[in-house]
XYZ file of C-alpha atoms in Angstrom:
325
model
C 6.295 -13.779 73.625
C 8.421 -15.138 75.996
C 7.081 -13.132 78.715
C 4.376 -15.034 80.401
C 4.678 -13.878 84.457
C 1.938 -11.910 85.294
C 3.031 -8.492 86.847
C 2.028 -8.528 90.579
C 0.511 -4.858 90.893
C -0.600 -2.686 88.379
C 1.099 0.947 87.541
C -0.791 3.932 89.840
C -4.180 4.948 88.138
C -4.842 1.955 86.134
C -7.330 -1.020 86.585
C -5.740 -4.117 88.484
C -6.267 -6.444 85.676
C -3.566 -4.226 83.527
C -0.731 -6.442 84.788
C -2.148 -9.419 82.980
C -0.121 -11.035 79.998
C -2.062 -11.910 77.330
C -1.196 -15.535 78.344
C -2.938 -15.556 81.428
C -6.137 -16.268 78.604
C -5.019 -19.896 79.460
C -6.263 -19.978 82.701
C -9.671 -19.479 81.632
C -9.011 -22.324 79.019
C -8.045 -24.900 81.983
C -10.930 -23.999 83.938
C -13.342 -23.884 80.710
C -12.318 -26.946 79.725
C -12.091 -28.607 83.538
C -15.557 -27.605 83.727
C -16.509 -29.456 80.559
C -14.925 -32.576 81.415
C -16.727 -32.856 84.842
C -19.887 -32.521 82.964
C -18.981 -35.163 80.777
C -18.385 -37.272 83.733
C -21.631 -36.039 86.176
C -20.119 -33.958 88.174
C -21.931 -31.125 87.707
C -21.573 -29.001 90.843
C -18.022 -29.145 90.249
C -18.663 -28.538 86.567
C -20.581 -25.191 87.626
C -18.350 -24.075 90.050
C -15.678 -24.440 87.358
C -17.464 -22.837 84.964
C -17.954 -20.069 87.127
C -14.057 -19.465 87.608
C -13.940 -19.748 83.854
C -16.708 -16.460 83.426
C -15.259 -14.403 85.966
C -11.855 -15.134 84.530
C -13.238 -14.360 80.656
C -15.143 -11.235 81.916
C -11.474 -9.978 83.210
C -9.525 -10.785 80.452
C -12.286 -9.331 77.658
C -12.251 -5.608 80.285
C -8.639 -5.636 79.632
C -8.464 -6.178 75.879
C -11.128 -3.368 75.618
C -8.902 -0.532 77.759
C -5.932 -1.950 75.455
C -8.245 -1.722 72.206
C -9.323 1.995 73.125
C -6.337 3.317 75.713
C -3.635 1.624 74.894
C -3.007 0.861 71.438
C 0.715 0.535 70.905
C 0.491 -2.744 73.651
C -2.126 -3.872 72.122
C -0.830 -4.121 68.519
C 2.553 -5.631 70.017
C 0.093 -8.142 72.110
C -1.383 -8.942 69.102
C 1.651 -10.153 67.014
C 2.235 -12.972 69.912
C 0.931 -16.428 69.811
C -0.827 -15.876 73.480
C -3.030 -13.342 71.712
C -5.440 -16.189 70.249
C -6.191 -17.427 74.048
C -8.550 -15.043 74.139
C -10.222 -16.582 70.768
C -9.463 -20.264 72.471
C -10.940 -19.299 75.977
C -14.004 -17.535 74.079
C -14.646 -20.991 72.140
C -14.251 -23.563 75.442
C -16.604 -20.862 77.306
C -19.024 -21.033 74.464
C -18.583 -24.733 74.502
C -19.698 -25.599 77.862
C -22.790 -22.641 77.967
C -23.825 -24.902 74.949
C -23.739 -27.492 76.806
C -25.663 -26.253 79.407
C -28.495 -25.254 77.381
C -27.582 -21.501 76.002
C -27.782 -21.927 72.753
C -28.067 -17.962 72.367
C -25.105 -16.989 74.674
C -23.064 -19.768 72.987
C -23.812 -18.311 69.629
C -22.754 -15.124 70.420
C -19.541 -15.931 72.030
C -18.985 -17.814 68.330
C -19.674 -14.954 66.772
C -16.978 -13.096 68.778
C -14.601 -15.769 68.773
C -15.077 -15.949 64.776
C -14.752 -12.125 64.352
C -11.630 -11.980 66.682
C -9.542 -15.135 64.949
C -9.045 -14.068 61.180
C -6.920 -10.753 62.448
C -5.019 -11.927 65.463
C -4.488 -15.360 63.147
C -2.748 -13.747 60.416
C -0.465 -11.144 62.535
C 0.686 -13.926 64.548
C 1.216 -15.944 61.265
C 3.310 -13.021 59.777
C 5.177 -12.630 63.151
C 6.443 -16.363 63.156
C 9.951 -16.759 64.204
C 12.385 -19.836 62.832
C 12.431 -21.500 66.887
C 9.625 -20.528 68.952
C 7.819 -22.423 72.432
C 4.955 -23.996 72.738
C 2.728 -21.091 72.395
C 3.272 -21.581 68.752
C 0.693 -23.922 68.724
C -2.196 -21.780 69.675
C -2.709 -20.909 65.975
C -3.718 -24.557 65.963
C -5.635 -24.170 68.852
C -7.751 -21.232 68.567
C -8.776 -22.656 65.147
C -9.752 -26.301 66.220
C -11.721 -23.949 69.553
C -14.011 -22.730 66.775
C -14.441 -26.181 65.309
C -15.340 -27.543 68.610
C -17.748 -24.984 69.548
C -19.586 -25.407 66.095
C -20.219 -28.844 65.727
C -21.611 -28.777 69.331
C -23.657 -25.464 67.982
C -24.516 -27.653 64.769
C -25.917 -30.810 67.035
C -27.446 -28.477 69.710
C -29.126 -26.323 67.197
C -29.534 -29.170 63.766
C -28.032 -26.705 61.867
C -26.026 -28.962 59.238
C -24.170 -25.562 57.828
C -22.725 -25.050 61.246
C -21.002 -29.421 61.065
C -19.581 -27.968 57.822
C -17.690 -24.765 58.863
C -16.920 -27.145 61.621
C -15.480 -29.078 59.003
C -13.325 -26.371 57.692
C -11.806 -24.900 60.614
C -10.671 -28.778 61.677
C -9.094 -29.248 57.980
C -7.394 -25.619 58.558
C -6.244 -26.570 62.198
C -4.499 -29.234 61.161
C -2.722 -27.279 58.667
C -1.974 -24.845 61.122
C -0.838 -27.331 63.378
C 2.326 -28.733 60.680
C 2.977 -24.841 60.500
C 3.403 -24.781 64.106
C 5.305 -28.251 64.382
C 7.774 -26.889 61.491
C 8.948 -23.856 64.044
C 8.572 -25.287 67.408
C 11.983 -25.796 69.186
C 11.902 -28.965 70.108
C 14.583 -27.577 73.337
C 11.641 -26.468 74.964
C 10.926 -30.197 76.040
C 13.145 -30.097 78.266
C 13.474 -25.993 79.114
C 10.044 -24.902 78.543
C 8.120 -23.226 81.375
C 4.931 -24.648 80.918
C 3.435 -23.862 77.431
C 5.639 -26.355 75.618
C 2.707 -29.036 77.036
C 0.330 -27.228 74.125
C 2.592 -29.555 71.773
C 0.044 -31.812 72.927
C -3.076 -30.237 73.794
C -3.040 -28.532 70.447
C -3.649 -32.167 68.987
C -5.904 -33.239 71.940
C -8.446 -30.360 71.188
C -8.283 -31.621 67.145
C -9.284 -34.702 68.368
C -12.094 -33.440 70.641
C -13.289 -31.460 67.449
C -13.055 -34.468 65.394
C -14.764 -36.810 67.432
C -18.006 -33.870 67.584
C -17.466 -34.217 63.895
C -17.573 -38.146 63.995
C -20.665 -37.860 66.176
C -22.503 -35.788 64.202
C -25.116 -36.914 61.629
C -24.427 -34.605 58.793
C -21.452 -37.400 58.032
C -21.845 -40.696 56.715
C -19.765 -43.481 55.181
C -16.369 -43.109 54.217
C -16.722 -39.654 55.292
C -17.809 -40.774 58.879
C -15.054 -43.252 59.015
C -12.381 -40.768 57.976
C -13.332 -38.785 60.725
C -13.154 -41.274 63.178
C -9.882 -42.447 61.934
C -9.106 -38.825 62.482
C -9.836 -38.924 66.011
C -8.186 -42.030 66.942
C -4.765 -40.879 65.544
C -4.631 -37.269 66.857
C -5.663 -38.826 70.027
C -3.787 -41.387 70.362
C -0.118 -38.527 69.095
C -1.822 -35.943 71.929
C -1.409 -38.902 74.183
C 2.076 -39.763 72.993
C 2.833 -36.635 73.716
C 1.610 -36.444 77.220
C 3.664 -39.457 77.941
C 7.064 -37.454 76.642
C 6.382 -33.866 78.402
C 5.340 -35.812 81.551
C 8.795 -37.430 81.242
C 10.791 -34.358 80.627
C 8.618 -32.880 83.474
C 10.183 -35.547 85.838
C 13.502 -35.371 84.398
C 13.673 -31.726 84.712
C 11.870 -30.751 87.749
C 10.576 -26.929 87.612
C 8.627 -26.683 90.807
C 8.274 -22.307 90.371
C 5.391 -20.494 89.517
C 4.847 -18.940 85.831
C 1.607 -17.924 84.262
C 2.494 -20.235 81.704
C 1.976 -23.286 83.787
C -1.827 -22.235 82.941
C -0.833 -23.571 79.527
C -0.010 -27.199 81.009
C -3.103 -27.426 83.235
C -4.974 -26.948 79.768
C -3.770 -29.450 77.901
C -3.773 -32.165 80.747
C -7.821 -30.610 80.799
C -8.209 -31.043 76.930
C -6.473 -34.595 76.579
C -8.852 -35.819 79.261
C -11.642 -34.095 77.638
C -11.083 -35.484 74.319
C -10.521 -38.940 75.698
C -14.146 -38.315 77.216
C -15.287 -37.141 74.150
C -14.320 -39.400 71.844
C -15.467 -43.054 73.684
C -18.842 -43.360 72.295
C -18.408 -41.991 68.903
C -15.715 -43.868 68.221
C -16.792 -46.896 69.919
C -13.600 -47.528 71.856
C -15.039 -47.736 75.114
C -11.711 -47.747 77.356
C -11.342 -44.410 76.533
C -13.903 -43.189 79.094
C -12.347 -44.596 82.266
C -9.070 -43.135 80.753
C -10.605 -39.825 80.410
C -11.799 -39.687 83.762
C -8.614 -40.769 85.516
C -6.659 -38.025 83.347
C -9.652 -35.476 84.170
C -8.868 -35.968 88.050
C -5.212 -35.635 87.373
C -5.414 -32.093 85.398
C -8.114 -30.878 88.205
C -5.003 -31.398 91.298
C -2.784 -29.774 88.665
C -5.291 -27.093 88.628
C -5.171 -26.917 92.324
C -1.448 -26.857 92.404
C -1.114 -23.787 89.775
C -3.906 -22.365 91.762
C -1.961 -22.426 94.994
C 1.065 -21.721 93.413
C -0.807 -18.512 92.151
C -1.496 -17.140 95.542
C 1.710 -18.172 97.012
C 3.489 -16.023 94.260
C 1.304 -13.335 94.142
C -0.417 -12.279 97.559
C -2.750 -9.617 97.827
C -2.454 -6.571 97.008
C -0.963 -4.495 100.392
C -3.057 -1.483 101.548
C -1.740 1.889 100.291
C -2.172 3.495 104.211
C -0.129 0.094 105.571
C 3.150 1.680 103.417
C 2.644 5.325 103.406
């Protein structure tokens, strides 16, 4: 699990996208969820060309779990046993999200169907795979499971489908369990050493609170249930934000200026805390929130630009096979 680099070229004979790691399903997250907080905020040709990234990106990631599934199945059982596995459930939820948003209501309901048909397997062998001291990745079990909440409660208010708020329900309730889990055998080193995906610490409670304030905004929920839910938000906010404030310390303390795939998984959860923040201002009725959001929105898109450049600085293209004959 601790392998997150992405190989540069792939072995002789086999499709270019066989180098990937299955964490590289992060950087379809950040640009998923980049594209849903510029929504949120207007910006939608920024949004779209986001959003595009964020396909192309899914459409890659989904042809290499399918040569894995039929080809190559010894990698992709040990994949599978790894925390970065559920990315591909996470990245299949914020994709569904934001074609929601946009008005698919069929295409988003099929990529929850997916998502929901991928989690319940890759969920358990990464639960029965758990280690005493593991990084941040950890917290993807979290993660994946509040991605399914999010994309059905905005399936449920799209759609008025109150069934859909209450399995939204139960995948929140679960995520939080699965986020203690996840607390109980993080290593807490990985502040400090981490190299990148200890910043899902965070996000992990950043996307609860962007599922709980969908909950909160939903009309399925009234009274003390409707306040509970908001109180929900407020608090897992307001630790995803406490814990933005102590990675971004540790990042300054402890300067790692070097590419690693994994720095996907810290452009995500600056994306998702930003996002939430967005999220989270009207239902809630705190209304500072929004300005927040959209200052911490511009600050995870120039991360995404760094990463980005970083990327291609790392990893130029691919040389021509006649150019080293």
């Amino acid at each position: 699990m601790s392998a997150g680099r992405v190989k540069a070229f792939s072995p002789p004979g086999r499709p270019w996208w066989s180098g990937l790691t299955p964490a590289a399903g992060a950087a379809a997250m950040a640009a998923g969820i980049l594209s849903i907080g510029m929504h949120l905020i207007g910006r939608e040709v920024l949004s779209l060309a986001a959003l595009v990234v964020a396909a192309a990106l899914w459409l890659v990631l989904a042809a290499d779990f399918t040569v894995l599934l039929v080809a190559d199945r010894g990698r992709f059982r040990t994949e599978a046993h790894t925390p970065p596995a559920l990315t591909g459930v996470a990245a299949t939820s914020v994709l569904g999200t934001r074609l929601s948003l946009l008005g698919l209501q069929g295409f988003a309901a099929a990529l929850l169907a997916l998502a929901a048909l991928l989690w319940p397997g890759l969920l358990l062998a990464v639960v029965r795979h758990r280690q005493r001291r593991m990084p941040g990745g950890v917290f993807l079990v979290c993660v994946a499971t509040q991605g399914l909440a999010v994309l059905a409660a905005t399936l449920a208010a799209a759609l008025h489908q109150d069934w859909l708020a209450r399995a939204a329900l139960a995948a929140f309730c679960l995520g939080l369990v699965l986020y203690a889990l996840a607390l109980g055998h993080f290593d807490f080193r990985e502040v400090l050493r981490g190299a990148g995906d200890q910043w899902v610490a965070g996000g992990a409670l950043a996307i609860t609170a962007l599922a709980a304030s969908k909950l909160t905004a939903s009309p399925v929920w009234a009274g003390s249930a409707h306040t509970a839910l908001r109180t929900a938000t407020l608090v897992t906010l307001a630790l995803s934000l406490a814990w933005y404030a102590v990675l971004l310390a540790a990042e300054l303390r402890q300067w790692r200026p070097h590419y690693d795939m994994r720095r996907w998984a810290t452009v995500f959860p600056l994306g998702m805390t930003a996002t939430a923040c967005l999220s989270a201002a009207a239902p809630t009725g705190v209304g500072w929130l929004r300005p927040l959001g959209v200052v911490l929105l511009w600050i995870a898109a120039g991360a995404w630009l760094l990463t980005f450049t970083a990327l291609l600085a790392t990893h130029p293209a691919r040389p021509d096979p006649k150019d080293t004959a």
